[in-house]
Coordinates of N, CA and C in Angstrom, one line a residue:
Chain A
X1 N -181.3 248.6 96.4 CA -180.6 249.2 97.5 C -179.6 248.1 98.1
X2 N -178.5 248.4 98.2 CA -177.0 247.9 99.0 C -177.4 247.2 100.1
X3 N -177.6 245.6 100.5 CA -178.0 245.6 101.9 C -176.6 245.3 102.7
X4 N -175.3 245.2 102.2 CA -174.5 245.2 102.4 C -172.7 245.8 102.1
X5 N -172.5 247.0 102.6 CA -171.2 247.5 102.1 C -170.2 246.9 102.9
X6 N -169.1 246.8 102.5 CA -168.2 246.7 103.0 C -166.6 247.9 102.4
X7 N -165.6 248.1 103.6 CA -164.5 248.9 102.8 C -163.5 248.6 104.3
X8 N -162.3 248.9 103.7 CA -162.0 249.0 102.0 C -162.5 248.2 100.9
X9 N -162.2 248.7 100.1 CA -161.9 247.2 98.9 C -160.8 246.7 99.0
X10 N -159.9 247.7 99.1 CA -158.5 246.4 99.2 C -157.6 247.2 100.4
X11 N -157.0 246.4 101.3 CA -156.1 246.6 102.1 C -154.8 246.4 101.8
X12 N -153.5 246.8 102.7 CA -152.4 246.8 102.4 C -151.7 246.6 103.5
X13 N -151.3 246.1 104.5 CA -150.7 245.6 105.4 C -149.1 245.4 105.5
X14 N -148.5 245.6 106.7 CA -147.2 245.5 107.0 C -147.5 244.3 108.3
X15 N -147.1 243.1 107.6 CA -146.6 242.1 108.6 C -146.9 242.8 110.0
X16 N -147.2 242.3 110.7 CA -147.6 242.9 112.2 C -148.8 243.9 112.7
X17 N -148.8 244.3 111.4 CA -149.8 246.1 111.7 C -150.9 245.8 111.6
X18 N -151.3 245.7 112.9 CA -152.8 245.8 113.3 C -153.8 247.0 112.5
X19 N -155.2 246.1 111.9 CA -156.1 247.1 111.4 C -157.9 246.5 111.3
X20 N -158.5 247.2 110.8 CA -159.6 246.4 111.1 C -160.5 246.7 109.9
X21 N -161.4 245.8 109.4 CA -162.0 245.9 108.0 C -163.8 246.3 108.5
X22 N -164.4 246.7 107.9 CA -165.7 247.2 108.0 C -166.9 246.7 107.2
X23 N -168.3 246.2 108.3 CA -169.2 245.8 107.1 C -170.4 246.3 107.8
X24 N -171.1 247.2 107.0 CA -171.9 247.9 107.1 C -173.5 247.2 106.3
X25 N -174.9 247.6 107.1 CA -175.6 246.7 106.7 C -176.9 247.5 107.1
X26 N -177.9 247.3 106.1 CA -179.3 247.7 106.3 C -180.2 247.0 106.5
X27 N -180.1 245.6 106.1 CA -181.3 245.0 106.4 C -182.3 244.5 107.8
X28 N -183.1 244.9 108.2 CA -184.4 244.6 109.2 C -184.5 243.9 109.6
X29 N -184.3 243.9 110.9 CA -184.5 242.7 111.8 C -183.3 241.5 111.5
X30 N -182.2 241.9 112.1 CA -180.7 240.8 112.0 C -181.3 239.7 112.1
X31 N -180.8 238.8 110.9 CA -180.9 237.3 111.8 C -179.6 236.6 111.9
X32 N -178.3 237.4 111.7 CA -177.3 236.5 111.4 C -176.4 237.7 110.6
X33 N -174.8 238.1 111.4 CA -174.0 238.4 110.2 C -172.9 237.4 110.5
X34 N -172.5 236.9 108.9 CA -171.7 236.1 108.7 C -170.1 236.9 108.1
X35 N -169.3 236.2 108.9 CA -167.5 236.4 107.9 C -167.3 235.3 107.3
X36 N -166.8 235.6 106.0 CA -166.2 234.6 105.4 C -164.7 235.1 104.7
X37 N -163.2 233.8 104.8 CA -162.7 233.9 104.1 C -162.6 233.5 102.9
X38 N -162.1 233.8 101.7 CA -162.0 233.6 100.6 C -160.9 233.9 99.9
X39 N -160.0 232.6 99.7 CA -159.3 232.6 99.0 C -159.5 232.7 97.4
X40 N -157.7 232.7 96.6 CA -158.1 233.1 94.9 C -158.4 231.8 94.6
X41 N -159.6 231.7 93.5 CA -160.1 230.1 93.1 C -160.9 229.3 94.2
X42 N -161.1 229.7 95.2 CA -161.6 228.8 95.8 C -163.1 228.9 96.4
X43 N -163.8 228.5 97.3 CA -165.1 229.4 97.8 C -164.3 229.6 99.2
X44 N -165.7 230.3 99.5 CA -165.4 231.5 100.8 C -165.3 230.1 102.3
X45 N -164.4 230.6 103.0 CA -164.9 230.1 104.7 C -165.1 230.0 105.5
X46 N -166.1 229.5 106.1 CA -166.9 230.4 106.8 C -165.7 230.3 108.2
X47 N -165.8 231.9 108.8 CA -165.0 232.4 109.8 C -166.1 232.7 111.3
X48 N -166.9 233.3 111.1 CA -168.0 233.6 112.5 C -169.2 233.8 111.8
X49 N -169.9 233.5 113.1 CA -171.6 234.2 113.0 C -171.8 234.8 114.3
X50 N -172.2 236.6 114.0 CA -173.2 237.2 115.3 C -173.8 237.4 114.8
X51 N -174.7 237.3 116.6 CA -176.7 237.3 116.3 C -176.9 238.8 116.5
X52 N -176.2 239.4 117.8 CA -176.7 240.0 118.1 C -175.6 241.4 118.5
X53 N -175.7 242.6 118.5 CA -175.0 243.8 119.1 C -174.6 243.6 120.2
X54 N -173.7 243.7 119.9 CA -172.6 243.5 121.3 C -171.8 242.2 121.2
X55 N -172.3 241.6 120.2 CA -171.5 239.9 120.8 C -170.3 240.2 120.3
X56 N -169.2 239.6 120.3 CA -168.1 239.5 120.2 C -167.8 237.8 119.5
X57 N -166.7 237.4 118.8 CA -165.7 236.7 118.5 C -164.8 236.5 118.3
X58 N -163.6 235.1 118.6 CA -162.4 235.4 118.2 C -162.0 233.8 117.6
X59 N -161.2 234.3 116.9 CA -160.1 233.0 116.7 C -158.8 233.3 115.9
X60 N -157.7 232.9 116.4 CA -156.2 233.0 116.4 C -156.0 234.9 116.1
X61 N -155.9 235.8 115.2 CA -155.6 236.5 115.1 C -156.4 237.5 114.8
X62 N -158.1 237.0 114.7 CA -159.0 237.5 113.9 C -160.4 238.0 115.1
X63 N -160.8 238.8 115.4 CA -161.8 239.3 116.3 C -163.3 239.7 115.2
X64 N -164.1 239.7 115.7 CA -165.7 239.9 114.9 C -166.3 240.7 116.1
X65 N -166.4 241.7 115.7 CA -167.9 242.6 116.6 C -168.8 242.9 115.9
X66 N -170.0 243.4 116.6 CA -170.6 243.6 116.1 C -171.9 244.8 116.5
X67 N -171.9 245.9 116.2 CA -173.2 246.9 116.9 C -174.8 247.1 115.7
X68 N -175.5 247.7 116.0 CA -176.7 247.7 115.4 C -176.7 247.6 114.0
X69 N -175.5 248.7 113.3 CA -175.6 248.7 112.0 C -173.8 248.3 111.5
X70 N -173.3 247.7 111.9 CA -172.2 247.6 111.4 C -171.4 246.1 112.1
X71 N -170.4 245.9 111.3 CA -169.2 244.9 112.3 C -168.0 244.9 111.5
X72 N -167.1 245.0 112.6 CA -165.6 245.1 112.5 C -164.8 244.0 112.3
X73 N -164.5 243.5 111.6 CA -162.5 242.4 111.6 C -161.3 242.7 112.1
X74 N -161.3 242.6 113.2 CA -159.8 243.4 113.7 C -158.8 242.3 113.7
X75 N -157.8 242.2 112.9 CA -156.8 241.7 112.6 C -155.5 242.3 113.4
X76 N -155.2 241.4 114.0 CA -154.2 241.7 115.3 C -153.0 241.0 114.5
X77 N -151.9 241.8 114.5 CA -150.6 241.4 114.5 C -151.0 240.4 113.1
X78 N -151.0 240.7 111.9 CA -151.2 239.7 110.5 C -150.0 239.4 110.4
X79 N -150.3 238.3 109.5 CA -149.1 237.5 108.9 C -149.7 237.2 107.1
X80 N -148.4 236.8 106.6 CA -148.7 236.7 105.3 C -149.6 235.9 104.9
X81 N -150.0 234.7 105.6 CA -150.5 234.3 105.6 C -152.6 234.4 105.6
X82 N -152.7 235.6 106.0 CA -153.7 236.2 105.9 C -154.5 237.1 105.1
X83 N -153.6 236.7 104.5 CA -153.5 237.5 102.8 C -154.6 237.0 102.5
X84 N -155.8 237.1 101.7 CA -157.2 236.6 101.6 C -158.2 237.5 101.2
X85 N -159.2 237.3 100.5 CA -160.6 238.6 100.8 C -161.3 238.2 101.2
X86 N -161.7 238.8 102.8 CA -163.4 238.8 103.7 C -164.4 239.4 103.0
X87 N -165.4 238.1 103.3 CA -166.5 239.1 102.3 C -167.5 238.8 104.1
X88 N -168.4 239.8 103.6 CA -169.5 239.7 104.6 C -170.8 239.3 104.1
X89 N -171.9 238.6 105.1 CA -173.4 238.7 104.6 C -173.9 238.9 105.7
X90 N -175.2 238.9 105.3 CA -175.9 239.2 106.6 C -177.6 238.5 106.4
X91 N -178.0 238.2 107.5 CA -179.3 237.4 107.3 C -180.7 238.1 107.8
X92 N -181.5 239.0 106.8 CA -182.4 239.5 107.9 C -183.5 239.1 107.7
X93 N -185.2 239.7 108.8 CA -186.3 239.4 109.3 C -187.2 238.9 107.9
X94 N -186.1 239.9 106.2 CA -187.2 240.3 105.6 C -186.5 239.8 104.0
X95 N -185.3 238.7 104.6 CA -184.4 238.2 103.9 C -185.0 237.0 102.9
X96 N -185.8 236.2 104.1 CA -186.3 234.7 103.4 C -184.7 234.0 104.2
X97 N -184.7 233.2 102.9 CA -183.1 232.1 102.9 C -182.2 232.7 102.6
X98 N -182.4 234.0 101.7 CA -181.3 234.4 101.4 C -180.3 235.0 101.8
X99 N -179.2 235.2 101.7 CA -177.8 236.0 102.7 C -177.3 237.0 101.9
X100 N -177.4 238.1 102.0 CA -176.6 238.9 101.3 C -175.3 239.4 101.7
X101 N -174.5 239.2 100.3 CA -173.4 239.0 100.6 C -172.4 240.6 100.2
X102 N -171.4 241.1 101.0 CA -170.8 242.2 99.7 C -170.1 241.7 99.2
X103 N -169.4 242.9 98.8 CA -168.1 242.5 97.5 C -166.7 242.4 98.5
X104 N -166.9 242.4 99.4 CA -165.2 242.1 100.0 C -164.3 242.9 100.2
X105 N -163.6 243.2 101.3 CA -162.1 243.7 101.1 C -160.8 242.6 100.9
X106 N -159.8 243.3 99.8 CA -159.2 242.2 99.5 C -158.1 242.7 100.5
X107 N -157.4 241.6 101.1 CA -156.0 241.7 102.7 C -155.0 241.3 101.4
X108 N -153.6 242.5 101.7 CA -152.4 241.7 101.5 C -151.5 242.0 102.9
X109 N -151.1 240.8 103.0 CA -150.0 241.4 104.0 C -148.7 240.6 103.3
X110 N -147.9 242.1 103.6 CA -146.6 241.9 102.8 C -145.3 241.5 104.0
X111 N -144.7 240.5 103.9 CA -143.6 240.5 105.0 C -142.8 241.3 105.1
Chain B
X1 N -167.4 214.3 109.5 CA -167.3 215.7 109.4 C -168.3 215.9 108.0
X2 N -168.2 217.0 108.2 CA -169.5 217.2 107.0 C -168.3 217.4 105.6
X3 N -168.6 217.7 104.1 CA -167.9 217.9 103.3 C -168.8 218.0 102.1
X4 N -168.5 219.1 101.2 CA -168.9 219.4 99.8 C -168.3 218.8 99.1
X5 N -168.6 218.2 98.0 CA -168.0 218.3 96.8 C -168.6 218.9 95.2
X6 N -167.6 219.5 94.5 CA -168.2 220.3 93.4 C -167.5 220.1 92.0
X7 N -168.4 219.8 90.6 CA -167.1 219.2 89.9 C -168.4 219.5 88.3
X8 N -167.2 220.0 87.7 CA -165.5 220.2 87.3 C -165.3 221.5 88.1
X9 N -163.7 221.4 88.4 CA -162.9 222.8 88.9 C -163.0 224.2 87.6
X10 N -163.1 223.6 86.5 CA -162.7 224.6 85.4 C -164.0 224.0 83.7
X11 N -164.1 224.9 83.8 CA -165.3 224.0 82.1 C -165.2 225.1 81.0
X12 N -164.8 224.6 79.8 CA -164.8 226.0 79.2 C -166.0 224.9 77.4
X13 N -166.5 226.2 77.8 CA -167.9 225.2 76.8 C -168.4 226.8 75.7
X14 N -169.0 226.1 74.4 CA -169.3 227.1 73.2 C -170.5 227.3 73.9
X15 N -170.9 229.0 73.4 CA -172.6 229.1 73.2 C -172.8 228.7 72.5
X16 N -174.5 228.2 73.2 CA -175.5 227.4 73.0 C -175.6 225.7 73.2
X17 N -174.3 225.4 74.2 CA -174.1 224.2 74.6 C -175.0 224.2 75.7
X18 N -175.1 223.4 76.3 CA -176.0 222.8 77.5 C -174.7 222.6 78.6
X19 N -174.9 222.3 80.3 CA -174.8 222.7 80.7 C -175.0 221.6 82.1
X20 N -173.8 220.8 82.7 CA -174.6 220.3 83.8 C -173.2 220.6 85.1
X21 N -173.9 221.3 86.3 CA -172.9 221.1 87.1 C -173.2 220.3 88.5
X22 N -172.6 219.9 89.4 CA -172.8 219.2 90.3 C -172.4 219.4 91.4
X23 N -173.4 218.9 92.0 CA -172.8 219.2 93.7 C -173.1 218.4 94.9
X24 N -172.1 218.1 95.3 CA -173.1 216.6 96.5 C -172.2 217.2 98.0
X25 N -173.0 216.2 99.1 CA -172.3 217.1 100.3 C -172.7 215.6 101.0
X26 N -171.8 215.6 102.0 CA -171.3 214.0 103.2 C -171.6 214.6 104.4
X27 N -171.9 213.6 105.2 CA -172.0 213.8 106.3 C -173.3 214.1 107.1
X28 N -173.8 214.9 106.4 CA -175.5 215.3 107.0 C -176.8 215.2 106.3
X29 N -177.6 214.7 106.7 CA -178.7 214.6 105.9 C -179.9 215.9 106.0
X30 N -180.6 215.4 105.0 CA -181.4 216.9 104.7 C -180.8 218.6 105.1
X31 N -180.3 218.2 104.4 CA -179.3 220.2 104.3 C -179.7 220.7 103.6
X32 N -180.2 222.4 103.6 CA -180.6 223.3 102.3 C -179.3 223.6 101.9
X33 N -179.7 223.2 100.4 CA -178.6 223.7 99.2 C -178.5 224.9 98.2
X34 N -178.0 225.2 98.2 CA -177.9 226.3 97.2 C -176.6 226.8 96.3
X35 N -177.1 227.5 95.0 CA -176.2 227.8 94.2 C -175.7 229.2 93.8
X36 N -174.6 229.9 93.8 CA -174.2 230.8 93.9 C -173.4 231.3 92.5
X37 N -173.5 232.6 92.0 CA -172.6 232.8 91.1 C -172.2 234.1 91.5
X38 N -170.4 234.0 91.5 CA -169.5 234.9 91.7 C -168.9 236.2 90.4
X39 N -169.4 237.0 90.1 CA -168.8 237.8 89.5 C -167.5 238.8 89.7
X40 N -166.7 238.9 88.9 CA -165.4 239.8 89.5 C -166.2 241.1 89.7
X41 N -165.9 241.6 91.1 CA -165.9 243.2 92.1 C -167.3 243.1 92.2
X42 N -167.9 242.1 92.0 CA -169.8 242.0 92.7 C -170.0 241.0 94.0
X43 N -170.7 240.9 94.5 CA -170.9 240.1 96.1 C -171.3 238.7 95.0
X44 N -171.4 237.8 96.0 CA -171.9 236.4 95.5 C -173.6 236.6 95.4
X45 N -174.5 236.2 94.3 CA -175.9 235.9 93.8 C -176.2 234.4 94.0
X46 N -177.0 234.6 95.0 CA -177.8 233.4 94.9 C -179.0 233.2 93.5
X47 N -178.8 232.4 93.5 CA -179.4 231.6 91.8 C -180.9 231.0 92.7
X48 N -180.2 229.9 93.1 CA -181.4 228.6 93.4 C -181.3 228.4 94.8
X49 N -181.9 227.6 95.7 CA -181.9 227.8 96.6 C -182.6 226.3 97.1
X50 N -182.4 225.5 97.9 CA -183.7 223.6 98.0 C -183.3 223.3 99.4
X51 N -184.8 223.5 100.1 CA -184.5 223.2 101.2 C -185.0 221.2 101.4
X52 N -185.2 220.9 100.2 CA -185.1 219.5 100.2 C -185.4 218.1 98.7
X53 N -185.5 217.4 98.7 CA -185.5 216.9 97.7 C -186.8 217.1 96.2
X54 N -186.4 217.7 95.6 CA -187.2 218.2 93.8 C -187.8 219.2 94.8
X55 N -187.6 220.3 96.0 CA -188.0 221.7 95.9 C -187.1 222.5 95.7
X56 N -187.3 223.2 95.2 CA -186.3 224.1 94.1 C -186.7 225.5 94.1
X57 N -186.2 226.9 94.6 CA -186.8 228.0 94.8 C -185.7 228.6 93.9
X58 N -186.3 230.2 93.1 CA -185.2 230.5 92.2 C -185.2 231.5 92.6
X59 N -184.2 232.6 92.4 CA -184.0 234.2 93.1 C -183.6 234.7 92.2
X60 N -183.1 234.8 90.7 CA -182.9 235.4 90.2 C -183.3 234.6 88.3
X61 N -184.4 235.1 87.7 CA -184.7 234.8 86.1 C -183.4 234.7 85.6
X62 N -183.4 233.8 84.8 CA -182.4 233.6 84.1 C -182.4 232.0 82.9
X63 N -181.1 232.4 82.8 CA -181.2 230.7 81.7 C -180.9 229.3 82.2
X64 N -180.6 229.7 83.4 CA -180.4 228.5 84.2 C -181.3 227.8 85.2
X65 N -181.2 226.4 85.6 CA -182.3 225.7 86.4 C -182.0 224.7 87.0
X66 N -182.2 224.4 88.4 CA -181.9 223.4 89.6 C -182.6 222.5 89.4
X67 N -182.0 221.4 90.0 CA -182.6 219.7 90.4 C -182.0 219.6 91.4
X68 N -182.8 218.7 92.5 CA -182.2 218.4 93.3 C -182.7 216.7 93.4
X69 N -182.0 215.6 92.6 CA -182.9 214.7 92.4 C -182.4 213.6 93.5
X70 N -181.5 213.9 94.6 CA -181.2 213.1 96.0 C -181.1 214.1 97.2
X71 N -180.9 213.7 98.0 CA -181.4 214.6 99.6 C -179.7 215.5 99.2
X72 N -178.6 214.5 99.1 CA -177.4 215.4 99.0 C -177.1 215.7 97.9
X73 N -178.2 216.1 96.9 CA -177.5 216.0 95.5 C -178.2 217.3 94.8
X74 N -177.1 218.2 93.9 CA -177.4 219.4 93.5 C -177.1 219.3 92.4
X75 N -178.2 220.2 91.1 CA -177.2 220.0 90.3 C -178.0 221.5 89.5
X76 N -177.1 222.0 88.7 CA -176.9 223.2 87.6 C -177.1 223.0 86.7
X77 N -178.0 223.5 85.6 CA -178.3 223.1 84.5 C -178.6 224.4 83.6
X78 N -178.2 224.0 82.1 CA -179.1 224.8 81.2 C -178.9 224.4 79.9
X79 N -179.8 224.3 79.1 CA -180.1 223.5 78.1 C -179.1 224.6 76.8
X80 N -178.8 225.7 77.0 CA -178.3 226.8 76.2 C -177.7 227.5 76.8
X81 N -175.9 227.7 76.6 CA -175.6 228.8 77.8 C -175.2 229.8 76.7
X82 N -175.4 231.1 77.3 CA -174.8 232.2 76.5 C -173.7 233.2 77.6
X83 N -173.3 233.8 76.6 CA -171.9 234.6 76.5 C -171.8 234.9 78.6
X84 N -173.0 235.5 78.7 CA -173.4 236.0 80.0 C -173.4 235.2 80.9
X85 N -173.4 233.5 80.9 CA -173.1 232.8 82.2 C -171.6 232.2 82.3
X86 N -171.1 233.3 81.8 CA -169.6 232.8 82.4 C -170.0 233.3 83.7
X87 N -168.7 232.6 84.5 CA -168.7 233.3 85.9 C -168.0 232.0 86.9
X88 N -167.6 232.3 88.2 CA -167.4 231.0 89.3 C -168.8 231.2 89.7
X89 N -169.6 229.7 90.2 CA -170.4 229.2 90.4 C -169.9 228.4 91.4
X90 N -170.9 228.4 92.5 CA -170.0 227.5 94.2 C -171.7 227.6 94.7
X91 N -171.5 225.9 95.3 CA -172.2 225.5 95.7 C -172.4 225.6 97.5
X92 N -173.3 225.3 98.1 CA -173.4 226.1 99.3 C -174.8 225.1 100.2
X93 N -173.6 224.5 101.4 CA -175.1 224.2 102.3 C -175.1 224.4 103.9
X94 N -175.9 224.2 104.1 CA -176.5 224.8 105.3 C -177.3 223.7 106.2
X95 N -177.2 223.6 107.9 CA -177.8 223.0 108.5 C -179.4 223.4 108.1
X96 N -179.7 224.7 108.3 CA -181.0 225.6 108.7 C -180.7 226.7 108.0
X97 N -181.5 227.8 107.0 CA -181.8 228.6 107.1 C -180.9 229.5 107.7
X98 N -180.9 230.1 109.2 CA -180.1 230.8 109.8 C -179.0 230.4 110.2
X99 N -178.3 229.4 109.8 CA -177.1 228.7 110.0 C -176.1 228.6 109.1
X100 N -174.7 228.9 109.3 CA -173.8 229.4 108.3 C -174.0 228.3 107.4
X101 N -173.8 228.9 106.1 CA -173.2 228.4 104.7 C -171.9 227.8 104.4
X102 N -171.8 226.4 104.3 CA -170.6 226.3 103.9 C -170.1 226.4 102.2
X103 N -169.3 226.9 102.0 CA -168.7 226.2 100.3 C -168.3 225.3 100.0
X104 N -168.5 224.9 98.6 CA -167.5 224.1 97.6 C -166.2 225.1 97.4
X105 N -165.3 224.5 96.1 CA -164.6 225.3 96.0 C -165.0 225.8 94.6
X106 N -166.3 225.7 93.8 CA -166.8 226.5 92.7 C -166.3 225.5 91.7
X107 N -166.6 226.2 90.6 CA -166.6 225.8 89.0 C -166.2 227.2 88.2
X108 N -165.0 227.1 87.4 CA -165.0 228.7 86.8 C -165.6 228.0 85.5
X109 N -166.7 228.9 84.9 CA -167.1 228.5 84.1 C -166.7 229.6 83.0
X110 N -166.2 229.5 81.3 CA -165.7 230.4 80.7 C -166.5 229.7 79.7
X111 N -167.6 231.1 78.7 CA -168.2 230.3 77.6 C -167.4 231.1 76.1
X112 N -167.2 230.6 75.1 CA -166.4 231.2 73.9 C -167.9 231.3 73.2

């Protein structure tokens, strides 16, 4: 079983056009959902961690929420530069060490 | 600051060669380490997993096997690799358990 979806798979952006990416999640008892970006060739980096529903994050253009079964990436006003694939994981009660991670939506933003 | 490092960037090796990758990390002591393989359109697999020096936890059977023979030192191994362990492989550590994961920037590993 999926402890992690995420979608799209791939996005398509226009310079400016606000949108937001989705990561959906089953596993018991949250201990941690993580963003990561990831560029091509490289490993992922790390972007936020919430604990808990309700919390919120931000940095430069990038927001993280989060409610009981899900969390959002709202990407405000992108730049080409943001071009990248977010993957999500998530850390739960019944996880151990492990993080499960999905498969990512890939961002282009085109100028 | 803290920092990974992971090496080689690229390895292209025959089946039934053997197999060593590496991973060391600056800055902090006793960090849980772990190793990850990336498949195209699959999430990242954790392999191995050491929350300190020669403990070694594995999550998935396979042909591969951890050492962790210094507090910041990882390493990848297998005595035979076949067709199936191609893949990016990225190393990964952590203050704690519930505490984000940072990356290397991987190893694409391609076997002929």
């Amino acid at each position: 079983e999926d402890q992690v979806t995420q979608s799209p798979e791939a996005l398509r952006l226009q310079e400016g056009e606000s949108s937001s990416l989705n990561c959906s999640y089953t596993v018991s008892g949250l201990r941690g959902l993580f963003w990561y970006r990831q560029d091509p060739g490289k490993g992922p980096e790390f972007l936020f961690t919430l604990y808990s529903a309700g919390e919120e994050k931000e940095k430069e253009r990038l927001k993280a929420t989060l409610t009981k079964k899900e969390s959002f990436l709202h990407i405000t006003a992108p730049k080409p530069e943001d071009s990248a694939t977010y993957l999500c994981a998530v850390r739960g009660s019944n996880t151990g060490n492990q993080f499960y991670f999905g498969t990512g939506t890939s961002l282009t933003v085109i100028p | 600051s803290q920092t990974i490092h992971q090496w080689p960037a690229t390895l292209v090796q025959p089946v039934g060669s053997p197999l060593s990758l590496e991973c060391t990390v600056e800055g902090t002591s006793n960090p849980n380490l772990y190793w990850y393989r990336q498949a195209a359109g699959r999430g990242l697999q954790l392999l191995f997993y050491s929350v300190g020096i020669g403990q070694i936890s594995s999550e998935v059977p396979q042909n591969l096997s951890a050492s962790r023979p210094q507090d910041r030192q990882f390493i990848l191994s297998s005595k035979k690799l076949l067709l199936s362990d191609s893949g990016f492989y990225l190393c990964a550590w952590s203050v704690r358990a519930d505490q984000p994961q940072h990356f290397g920037d991987g190893t694409r590993l391609s076997i002929l």
